[in-house]
Amino acid sequence: MPIRTVASQPFPDQKPGTSGLRKKVKVFQKPHYLENFVQSIFDTIAAPQGATLVVGGDGRFYNRTAIQTILKMAAANGFGKVLVGQGGILSTPAASNIIRKYQTYGGIILSASHNPGGPDGDFGIKYNGNNGGPATETVTEAIFARSKVLAEYRILDAADVPLDSTGSTRLGALQVEVIDAVADYAGLMESLFDFGAIRSLLQGGFRIQFDAMHAVTGPYAREIFVNRLGAPAASVMNAVPLEDFGNGHPDPNLTYAHDLVEIMFGQNAPDFGAASDGDGDRNMILGQRFFVTPSDSLAVIAANATLAPGYRKGLAGIARSMPTSAAADRVARALNIPCFETPTGWKFFGNLMDAGKVTLCGEESFGTGSDHVREKDGLWAVLFWLNILAARKQPVETIVREHWAQYGRNFYSRYDYEAIPSDAANGVMQHLRGNFAALTGKSFGHYTVQTCDDFSYTDPVDGSVSTNQGIRILFSDGSRIIFRLSGTGTEGATLRVYLEAFEADVARHHLDAQEALQSLIQIALNISELQTRTGREQPTVIT
Ligand code: VG1
Ligand code: CO
């Protein structure tokens, strides 16, 4: 079969964001666009002749088309074998596991995560290295640099490869192996958690509801919750992955996972509810009429980690992204283990996990995970909670309230202003930067600004430095306001405002977060001039 060499044009807008390259499907459909990016990856990683690659995605629109292109390009670029999830589907954590388990030369994951899909929706692509984690910034910068000077790409002229049943096909010299997308992952989960105890919990009448949001976790959740743990089939809802996620927004939060929220906050609510996002790496945890913030979830998992067989020996350390609340820091202090603060995005946790410095990682954006893979892992977090619930035999709400009583409560909320003009968003950030000196020492009622800065991070393992990772306004009582521009949005700019206030007094733990954070919110709006600069009275989403 002939290999075609195609002249390409550079695309200077291909700078990858928080999690790889995310664009509208329409952009990916432009001639040579995807090909250029894939060739830039291949040129940068310089895999040895005959190397094995993993390829899979969250099943959204364009997944199959992109996979056929990548397979033909892998064949023309000297790869020996590609492992593809059945139907082209692999959840992000499952792909990470396969890279590690079969020791491949990394993998390509196709997803725009929680962003909507379909012909008018979003698509995304990223390379994960042989540790199973998203490429480090050094590698993504190199891929970007390569894409700017790329002169041509190589692709095999061949028919499409069948992807719907497991088995092997040849594509020129390349062996394409379609693998069961679920089995290895389910096995890994069974090795970490006490499935026997969870099964007994469910047999005893404990009711769970999991919302796969018509995204990638449906088949995984069915296999794990229904087939292996014996939950009724109806406990997994929206379980069939659809190319447009049933026209939904596969983002597991109180706004977008409304089907589940209605059930969990309604009459006769089950004992436990959870949801995952488009590519299966995020999670939302709910008790009966009770929402667990992702930052609290990380802290509770850390404090109870030894209840799960895979973590019985304890944790080496914890890492959280900078905007994530400091609830986990308090647990780390009590356990006498280190706690790391990294920039947003899972790629910053990889080095720490590889070096054995941390076991658990988490982000406020519904991301929790551990060193079992190198991605955040939605179903893993759900199983961790079920393991804790099976061991402690208390409701979700009681576990969280007891946690607050012991460690104090970090009230937390995030305000997202989506699709605002980039100039206005940059203007807010510039305005804040220009006011660091004026703000320092200033009091706003109970709150006094201690310091303000632009977060920068030096990787303790490889010494690489990442600057401008978010503006921090730090108050003397430990409260924080963070301003950050999203790196995953595909329309204009998304400005995120993160608010955190610590409360040691149990008598105030019953407060609603919005109530407890009211004055901080006012301060944030005041000092940023956000409303006048963006013309937005209200945020798009509050989590
Ligand atoms: C968002 C979240 C971040 C997360 C990233 C990828 O990034 O804030 O915490 O790691 O999405 O999540 P940003 O730059 O838009 O704030 V997902 O589930 O892609 O893989
Ligand atoms: Co995701």
Short mmCIF file of C-alpha atoms in Angstrom, two decimals, residues 46 201 203 212 308 352 470 486 528:
data_model
loop_
_atom_site.label_atom_id
_atom_site.label_comp_id
_atom_site.label_asym_id
_atom_site.label_seq_id
_atom_site.Cartn_x
_atom_site.Cartn_y
_atom_site.Cartn_z
CA ALA A 46 10.33 10.01 17.73
CA LEU A 201 -23.56 -3.11 51.09
CA GLN A 203 -27.30 -6.46 48.88
CA ALA A 212 -23.03 8.23 32.68
CA ALA A 308 -9.48 0.52 50.70
CA LEU A 352 5.20 13.69 41.40
CA GLY A 470 -3.53 32.20 38.06
CA SER A 486 -9.44 28.62 31.28
CA SER A 528 -11.61 42.87 39.56
#
